[in-house]
Coordinates of N, CA and C in Angstrom, one line a residue:
M62 N 0.9 -1.2 0.0 CA 0.0 0.0 0.0 C 0.9 1.2 0.0
S63 N 0.5 2.3 -0.7 CA 1.3 3.5 -0.8 C 1.3 4.3 0.5
P64 N 2.4 5.0 0.8 CA 2.4 5.8 2.0 C 1.3 6.9 2.0
R65 N 0.9 7.4 0.8 CA -0.2 8.4 0.7 C -1.5 7.8 1.2
W66 N -1.9 6.6 0.8 CA -3.1 6.1 1.2 C -3.1 5.5 2.6
T67 N -2.0 5.1 3.1 CA -1.8 4.7 4.5 C -2.0 5.9 5.4
S68 N -1.3 7.0 5.0 CA -1.4 8.2 5.9 C -2.8 8.8 5.8
A69 N -3.4 8.7 4.6 CA -4.8 9.3 4.5 C -5.7 8.5 5.3
G70 N -5.6 7.2 5.4 CA -6.5 6.4 6.2 C -6.3 6.7 7.7
W71 N -5.0 6.8 8.1 CA -4.8 7.1 9.5 C -5.3 8.5 9.8
W72 N -5.0 9.5 9.0 CA -5.4 10.9 9.3 C -7.0 11.0 9.4
R73 N -7.7 10.3 8.4 CA -9.1 10.4 8.4 C -9.7 9.7 9.6
T74 N -9.1 8.5 10.0 CA -9.6 7.8 11.1 C -9.5 8.5 12.4
N75 N -8.4 9.2 12.6 CA -8.0 9.8 13.9 C -8.4 11.3 14.0
S76 N -8.8 11.9 12.9 CA -9.1 13.4 12.9 C -10.1 13.7 11.8
R77 N -11.4 13.6 12.2 CA -12.5 13.7 11.2 C -13.0 15.2 11.2
T78 N -13.3 15.7 10.0 CA -13.9 17.0 9.9 C -15.4 16.9 10.3
S79 N -15.9 17.9 11.0 CA -17.2 17.8 11.4 C -18.2 18.0 10.3
G80 N -19.4 17.4 10.4 CA -20.4 17.5 9.4 C -20.1 16.6 8.2
S81 N -21.0 16.6 7.3 CA -20.8 15.8 6.1 C -19.9 16.6 5.1
A82 N -19.5 15.9 4.1 CA -18.6 16.6 3.2 C -19.2 17.9 2.6
T83 N -20.5 17.9 2.4 CA -21.1 19.1 1.8 C -21.5 20.1 2.9
S84 N -21.7 19.7 4.1 CA -22.1 20.7 5.1 C -21.0 21.1 6.1
S85 N -19.9 20.5 6.0 CA -18.8 20.8 7.0 C -18.4 22.2 6.9
P86 N -18.1 22.8 8.1 CA -17.6 24.2 8.0 C -16.3 24.3 7.4
T87 N -15.6 23.2 7.2 CA -14.2 23.3 6.6 C -14.1 22.6 5.3
G88 N -14.9 21.6 5.1 CA -14.7 20.7 4.0 C -13.5 19.8 4.3
P89 N -13.1 18.9 3.4 CA -12.0 18.0 3.7 C -10.6 18.5 3.3
G90 N -10.5 19.7 2.7 CA -9.3 20.2 2.1 C -8.0 20.0 2.9
I91 N -7.9 20.5 4.1 CA -6.7 20.4 4.9 C -6.4 18.9 5.3
T92 N -7.5 18.2 5.6 CA -7.3 16.8 6.0 C -6.7 16.0 4.8
S93 N -7.3 16.2 3.6 CA -6.7 15.5 2.4 C -5.3 16.0 2.2
G94 N -5.0 17.2 2.4 CA -3.6 17.7 2.2 C -2.6 17.1 3.1
F95 N -3.1 16.7 4.3 CA -2.1 16.0 5.2 C -1.7 14.6 4.7
A96 N -2.6 14.0 3.9 CA -2.2 12.7 3.3 C -1.1 12.9 2.3
D97 N -1.1 13.9 1.5 CA 0.0 14.1 0.5 C 1.2 14.7 1.3
W98 N 1.0 15.5 2.3 CA 2.1 16.1 3.0 C 2.9 14.9 3.7
L99 N 2.1 14.0 4.3 CA 2.8 12.8 5.0 C 3.5 12.0 4.0
E100 N 3.0 11.9 2.7 CA 3.8 11.2 1.7 C 5.1 11.9 1.4
L101 N 5.1 13.2 1.4 CA 6.4 14.0 1.3 C 7.4 13.6 2.4
V102 N 6.9 13.5 3.6 CA 7.7 13.2 4.8 C 8.3 11.8 4.6
W103 N 7.4 10.9 4.1 CA 7.9 9.5 3.9 C 9.0 9.5 2.8
T104 N 8.7 10.2 1.7 CA 9.6 10.3 0.6 C 11.0 10.8 1.0
E105 N 11.0 11.9 1.8 CA 12.3 12.5 2.3 C 13.0 11.5 3.1
H106 N 12.3 10.8 4.0 CA 12.9 9.8 4.9 C 13.5 8.6 4.2
H107 N 12.8 8.1 3.2 CA 13.2 6.9 2.5 C 14.0 7.1 1.2
L108 N 13.7 8.2 0.5 CA 14.4 8.4 -0.8 C 15.3 9.7 -0.8
G109 N 15.2 10.5 0.2 CA 16.1 11.6 0.3 C 15.4 13.0 0.0
R110 N 16.1 14.0 0.4 CA 15.6 15.4 0.3 C 15.4 15.8 -1.1
A111 N 16.3 15.4 -2.0 CA 16.2 15.8 -3.4 C 14.9 15.3 -4.0
E112 N 14.6 14.0 -3.7 CA 13.4 13.4 -4.3 C 12.2 14.0 -3.7
A113 N 12.2 14.3 -2.4 CA 11.1 15.0 -1.8 C 10.8 16.4 -2.3
E114 N 11.9 17.1 -2.7 CA 11.8 18.4 -3.3 C 11.1 18.3 -4.6
L115 N 11.5 17.3 -5.4 CA 10.9 17.1 -6.7 C 9.4 16.8 -6.6
Q116 N 9.1 16.0 -5.6 CA 7.7 15.7 -5.4 C 6.9 16.9 -4.9
A117 N 7.5 17.7 -4.0 CA 6.8 18.9 -3.5 C 6.6 19.9 -4.6
R118 N 7.5 20.0 -5.5 CA 7.3 20.9 -6.7 C 6.1 20.4 -7.6
S119 N 6.0 19.1 -7.7 CA 4.9 18.5 -8.4 C 3.6 18.8 -7.7
Y120 N 3.6 18.8 -6.4 CA 2.4 19.1 -5.7 C 2.0 20.6 -5.9
Q121 N 3.0 21.5 -5.8 CA 2.7 22.9 -6.1 C 2.1 23.1 -7.4
R122 N 2.7 22.4 -8.5 CA 2.1 22.6 -9.8 C 0.7 22.0 -9.9
G123 N 0.4 20.9 -9.2 CA -0.9 20.4 -9.2 C -1.9 21.4 -8.5
G124 N -1.5 22.0 -7.5 CA -2.3 23.0 -6.8 C -2.6 24.2 -7.7
V125 N -1.5 24.6 -8.4 CA -1.7 25.8 -9.3 C -2.6 25.4 -10.5
R126 N -2.4 24.2 -11.0 CA -3.3 23.8 -12.1 C -4.8 23.8 -11.7
A127 N -5.0 23.2 -10.5 CA -6.4 23.2 -9.9 C -7.0 24.6 -9.8
E128 N -6.1 25.5 -9.2 CA -6.6 26.9 -9.0 C -6.8 27.6 -10.3
D129 N -6.0 27.4 -11.3 CA -6.2 28.0 -12.6 C -7.4 27.5 -13.3
A130 N -7.8 26.2 -13.1 CA -8.9 25.6 -13.7 C -10.2 26.1 -13.0
S131 N -10.2 26.2 -11.7 CA -11.4 26.6 -10.9 C -10.9 27.3 -9.6
S132 N -10.9 28.6 -9.6 CA -10.4 29.3 -8.4 C -11.4 29.1 -7.2
R133 N -10.8 28.6 -6.1 CA -11.5 28.4 -4.9 C -10.5 28.2 -3.7
P134 N -10.9 28.4 -2.5 CA -10.0 28.1 -1.4 C -9.8 26.6 -1.2
V135 N -8.7 26.2 -0.4 CA -8.5 24.8 0.0 C -9.7 24.5 0.9
V136 N -9.9 25.3 1.9 CA -11.0 25.1 2.9 C -12.3 25.7 2.3
W137 N -13.2 24.8 1.8 CA -14.3 25.3 1.0 C -15.5 24.4 1.2
P138 N -16.5 24.9 1.9 CA -17.7 24.0 2.2 C -18.8 24.0 1.2
D139 N -18.6 24.6 0.0 CA -19.7 24.8 -0.9 C -19.7 23.7 -2.0
Y140 N -19.4 22.5 -1.7 CA -19.4 21.4 -2.7 C -20.8 21.1 -3.1
T141 N -21.1 20.9 -4.4 CA -22.4 20.5 -4.9 C -22.4 19.0 -5.2
D142 N -21.2 18.5 -5.4 CA -21.0 17.1 -5.8 C -19.8 16.6 -4.9
P143 N -20.0 15.5 -4.2 CA -18.9 15.0 -3.4 C -17.6 14.7 -4.1
D144 N -17.7 14.4 -5.4 CA -16.5 14.2 -6.2 C -15.6 15.5 -6.3
E145 N -16.2 16.6 -6.1 CA -15.5 17.9 -6.1 C -14.4 18.0 -5.0
M146 N -14.6 17.1 -4.0 CA -13.6 17.1 -2.9 C -12.3 16.6 -3.3
F147 N -12.2 15.7 -4.3 CA -11.0 15.0 -4.6 C -10.3 15.6 -5.8
D148 N -9.7 16.7 -5.5 CA -9.0 17.5 -6.6 C -7.7 18.0 -6.2
G149 N -7.1 18.8 -7.0 CA -5.7 19.3 -6.8 C -5.7 20.4 -5.7
H150 N -6.9 21.0 -5.4 CA -7.0 21.9 -4.3 C -6.8 21.2 -2.9
S151 N -7.6 20.1 -2.8 CA -7.7 19.4 -1.5 C -6.4 18.5 -1.2
Y152 N -5.8 18.1 -2.3 CA -4.6 17.2 -2.1 C -3.3 18.0 -2.3
Q153 N -2.9 18.2 -3.5 CA -1.6 18.8 -3.8 C -1.6 20.2 -3.3
G154 N -2.6 21.0 -3.5 CA -2.6 22.4 -3.1 C -2.5 22.5 -1.6
A155 N -3.3 21.7 -0.9 CA -3.2 21.8 0.6 C -1.9 21.3 1.1
A156 N -1.3 20.2 0.5 CA 0.0 19.7 0.9 C 1.1 20.7 0.8
A157 N 1.0 21.5 -0.4 CA 2.0 22.5 -0.6 C 1.9 23.6 0.5
R158 N 0.7 23.9 0.9 CA 0.5 25.0 1.9 C 0.9 24.5 3.3
I159 N 0.6 23.2 3.6 CA 1.0 22.6 4.9 C 2.6 22.6 4.9
R160 N 3.2 22.3 3.8 CA 4.7 22.3 3.8 C 5.2 23.8 4.0
L161 N 4.5 24.7 3.4 CA 4.9 26.1 3.7 C 4.7 26.5 5.1
L162 N 3.6 26.0 5.8 CA 3.4 26.3 7.2 C 4.6 25.7 8.0
A163 N 4.9 24.4 7.7 CA 6.0 23.8 8.4 C 7.3 24.6 8.2
D164 N 7.6 25.1 7.0 CA 8.8 25.9 6.8 C 8.7 27.2 7.5
E165 N 7.5 27.8 7.6 CA 7.3 29.1 8.3 C 7.6 28.9 9.8
L166 N 7.2 27.8 10.4 CA 7.3 27.6 11.8 C 8.7 27.0 12.2
G167 N 9.3 26.3 11.2 CA 10.4 25.4 11.5 C 9.9 24.0 11.9
Q168 N 10.7 23.0 11.5 CA 10.2 21.7 11.6 C 10.0 21.3 13.1
P169 N 10.8 21.6 14.0 CA 10.6 21.2 15.4 C 9.3 21.8 16.0
L170 N 9.1 23.1 15.8 CA 7.9 23.7 16.3 C 6.6 23.2 15.6
F171 N 6.7 23.0 14.3 CA 5.6 22.5 13.5 C 5.2 21.1 14.0
Q172 N 6.2 20.2 14.3 CA 6.0 18.9 14.8 C 5.3 19.0 16.2
R173 N 5.7 19.9 17.1 CA 5.1 20.1 18.4 C 3.6 20.5 18.2
C174 N 3.4 21.4 17.3 CA 2.0 21.9 17.0 C 1.1 20.7 16.6
L175 N 1.7 20.0 15.6 CA 0.9 18.9 15.0 C 0.7 17.7 16.0
T176 N 1.7 17.4 16.8 CA 1.6 16.4 17.8 C 0.5 16.7 18.8
T177 N 0.5 18.0 19.3 CA -0.5 18.5 20.2 C -1.9 18.4 19.6
Y178 N -2.0 18.8 18.4 CA -3.3 18.8 17.7 C -3.9 17.4 17.7
V179 N -3.0 16.5 17.2 CA -3.5 15.1 17.0 C -3.8 14.5 18.4
A180 N -3.0 14.7 19.4 CA -3.3 14.2 20.8 C -4.6 14.8 21.3
R181 N -4.8 16.0 21.2 CA -5.9 16.7 21.8 C -7.2 16.3 21.0
H182 N -7.2 16.1 19.8 CA -8.4 15.9 19.0 C -8.5 14.5 18.4
R183 N -7.7 13.6 18.9 CA -7.8 12.2 18.4 C -9.2 11.7 18.7
D184 N -9.8 11.0 17.6 CA -11.1 10.4 17.7 C -12.2 11.4 18.0
S185 N -12.0 12.7 17.6 CA -13.1 13.7 17.7 C -13.3 14.4 16.4
L186 N -14.4 15.0 16.3 CA -14.7 15.8 15.1 C -14.0 17.2 15.2
V187 N -13.4 17.6 14.1 CA -12.6 18.8 14.2 C -13.0 19.8 13.0
T188 N -12.6 21.0 13.2 CA -12.8 22.0 12.2 C -11.4 22.7 11.9
T189 N -11.3 23.4 10.9 CA -10.0 24.2 10.7 C -9.7 25.1 11.8
D190 N -10.8 25.7 12.5 CA -10.6 26.5 13.6 C -9.9 25.8 14.8
D191 N -10.2 24.5 14.9 CA -9.5 23.7 16.0 C -8.0 23.6 15.7
L192 N -7.7 23.4 14.4 CA -6.3 23.3 14.0 C -5.6 24.6 14.2
V193 N -6.2 25.7 13.8 CA -5.6 27.0 14.0 C -5.4 27.3 15.5
A194 N -6.4 27.0 16.3 CA -6.3 27.3 17.7 C -5.1 26.6 18.4
V195 N -4.9 25.3 18.0 CA -3.8 24.6 18.6 C -2.4 25.2 18.1
F196 N -2.4 25.4 16.8 CA -1.1 26.0 16.2 C -0.8 27.3 16.8
N197 N -1.8 28.2 17.1 CA -1.6 29.5 17.7 C -1.1 29.3 19.1
E198 N -1.8 28.4 19.9 CA -1.4 28.2 21.3 C 0.1 27.7 21.4
V199 N 0.4 26.6 20.7 CA 1.7 26.0 20.8 C 2.8 26.8 20.2
S200 N 2.5 27.5 19.1 CA 3.6 28.3 18.5 C 3.8 29.7 19.2
G201 N 2.7 30.1 19.9 CA 2.8 31.4 20.5 C 2.6 32.6 19.5
R202 N 2.1 32.2 18.4 CA 1.9 33.2 17.3 C 0.4 33.2 16.9
D203 N 0.0 34.3 16.3 CA -1.3 34.4 15.7 C -1.2 34.0 14.2
L204 N -1.6 32.8 13.9 CA -1.5 32.3 12.5 C -2.8 32.5 11.7
G205 N -3.7 33.3 12.3 CA -5.0 33.5 11.6 C -4.9 34.0 10.2
R206 N -4.0 35.0 10.0 CA -3.8 35.6 8.7 C -3.2 34.6 7.7
F207 N -2.3 33.8 8.2 CA -1.7 32.8 7.4 C -2.8 31.8 6.9
F208 N -3.6 31.3 7.8 CA -4.6 30.4 7.4 C -5.7 31.1 6.5
D209 N -6.0 32.3 6.8 CA -7.0 33.0 6.0 C -6.4 33.2 4.6
E210 N -5.2 33.5 4.4 CA -4.6 33.7 3.1 C -4.4 32.4 2.3
W211 N -3.8 31.5 3.0 CA -3.3 30.3 2.3 C -4.3 29.1 2.3
F212 N -5.2 29.1 3.2 CA -6.2 28.0 3.2 C -7.6 28.4 3.0
R213 N -8.0 29.5 3.5 CA -9.4 30.0 3.4 C -9.7 30.9 2.2
G214 N -8.6 31.4 1.6 CA -8.7 32.3 0.5 C -8.3 31.6 -0.8
P215 N -8.8 32.1 -1.9 CA -8.3 31.5 -3.2 C -7.0 32.1 -3.6
G216 N -6.4 31.5 -4.6 CA -5.3 32.0 -5.3 C -4.0 31.5 -4.8
Y217 N -2.9 32.1 -5.3 CA -1.5 31.8 -5.0 C -0.7 33.0 -5.4
P218 N 0.5 33.2 -4.8 CA 1.2 34.4 -5.1 C 1.8 34.2 -6.6
V219 N 1.7 35.3 -7.3 CA 2.4 35.4 -8.6 C 3.6 36.3 -8.4
V220 N 4.7 35.8 -8.7 CA 6.0 36.6 -8.4 C 6.7 36.8 -9.8
E221 N 7.0 38.1 -10.0 CA 7.8 38.4 -11.2 C 9.2 38.8 -10.8
A222 N 10.1 38.3 -11.5 CA 11.5 38.5 -11.2 C 12.2 39.2 -12.3
R223 N 13.1 40.1 -12.0 CA 13.9 40.8 -13.0 C 15.3 41.2 -12.4
V224 N 16.2 41.1 -13.3 CA 17.6 41.6 -12.9 C 17.7 43.0 -13.3
T225 N 18.3 43.8 -12.4 CA 18.5 45.2 -12.7 C 19.4 45.4 -13.9
A226 N 19.3 46.6 -14.5 CA 20.0 46.9 -15.7 C 21.5 46.6 -15.6
D227 N 22.1 46.9 -14.4 CA 23.5 46.7 -14.3 C 23.8 45.3 -13.9
G228 N 22.8 44.5 -13.7 CA 23.0 43.1 -13.3 C 23.5 42.8 -11.9
S229 N 23.3 43.8 -11.0 CA 23.8 43.7 -9.7 C 22.8 43.2 -8.7
R230 N 21.5 43.2 -9.1 CA 20.4 42.8 -8.1 C 19.3 42.1 -8.8
L231 N 18.7 41.2 -8.1 CA 17.5 40.5 -8.5 C 16.3 41.2 -7.8
E232 N 15.4 41.7 -8.5 CA 14.2 42.3 -7.9 C 13.0 41.4 -8.1
L233 N 12.2 41.2 -7.0 CA 11.0 40.4 -7.0 C 9.8 41.3 -6.7
A234 N 8.8 41.1 -7.4 CA 7.5 41.8 -7.2 C 6.4 40.8 -7.2
Q235 N 5.5 40.8 -6.2 CA 4.4 40.0 -6.1 C 3.2 40.7 -6.7
T236 N 2.6 40.1 -7.8 CA 1.4 40.7 -8.4 C 0.4 39.6 -8.5
Q237 N -0.9 40.0 -8.3 CA -1.9 39.0 -8.3 C -2.9 39.1 -9.5
R238 N -2.6 39.9 -10.4 CA -3.4 40.1 -11.7 C -4.8 40.5 -11.3
Q239 N -5.7 40.1 -12.2 CA -7.1 40.5 -12.0 C -8.0 39.4 -11.8
R240 N -7.7 38.4 -10.9 CA -8.5 37.3 -10.7 C -9.4 37.4 -9.5
G241 N -9.3 38.5 -8.8 CA -10.1 38.7 -7.6 C -9.5 38.1 -6.4
W242 N -8.2 37.8 -6.5 CA -7.4 37.2 -5.3 C -7.0 38.4 -4.5
R243 N -6.5 38.1 -3.3 CA -6.0 39.1 -2.4 C -4.8 39.8 -3.0
E244 N -4.6 41.0 -2.6 CA -3.5 41.9 -3.2 C -2.1 41.2 -3.0
V245 N -1.9 40.7 -1.8 CA -0.6 40.1 -1.5 C -0.7 39.0 -0.5
F246 N 0.2 38.0 -0.6 CA 0.3 36.9 0.3 C 1.5 37.2 1.2
H247 N 1.3 37.1 2.5 CA 2.3 37.3 3.5 C 3.0 36.1 3.9
V248 N 4.3 36.2 4.0 CA 5.2 35.1 4.5 C 6.2 35.7 5.5
G249 N 6.4 35.1 6.6 CA 7.4 35.5 7.6 C 6.8 36.5 8.5

């Protein structure tokens, strides 16, 4: 059995979103994303960091493709058909965002947050707010904006890069175009 499906089964068994797939205040997005994120963890442990980085980039591209095809947040309760839950937003897009959160907090702190969340909510119904509350508490940070931008809001950052005329600097500018996305995504 693949690490993805093993981790998905464990995560869903031990941490269920409240309500049905169509009425849940969160939908399955973050939960599904943990299945792919755990596969990245497995890949790095067994196949090395370089292989995990390739897989992570593939997940980012999958999330971008899903967003470009149909713009919506990862956490999205407005499904009209249960099959809408199983897409690039819920799996690859959420996994890429979970990985970003782990990088933002640092692996040791992220692991403490996640361990606390799983221990506290094992075998209970959960919402995204439960996850955010534990991460806020354990990290000592207010991660509300992070979750609002990266999980509850649509889109992804569009970054343009250019080298200055004299070649001495690389300048980056974040632009979101005209898709109705937020003006800027914050990191750090």
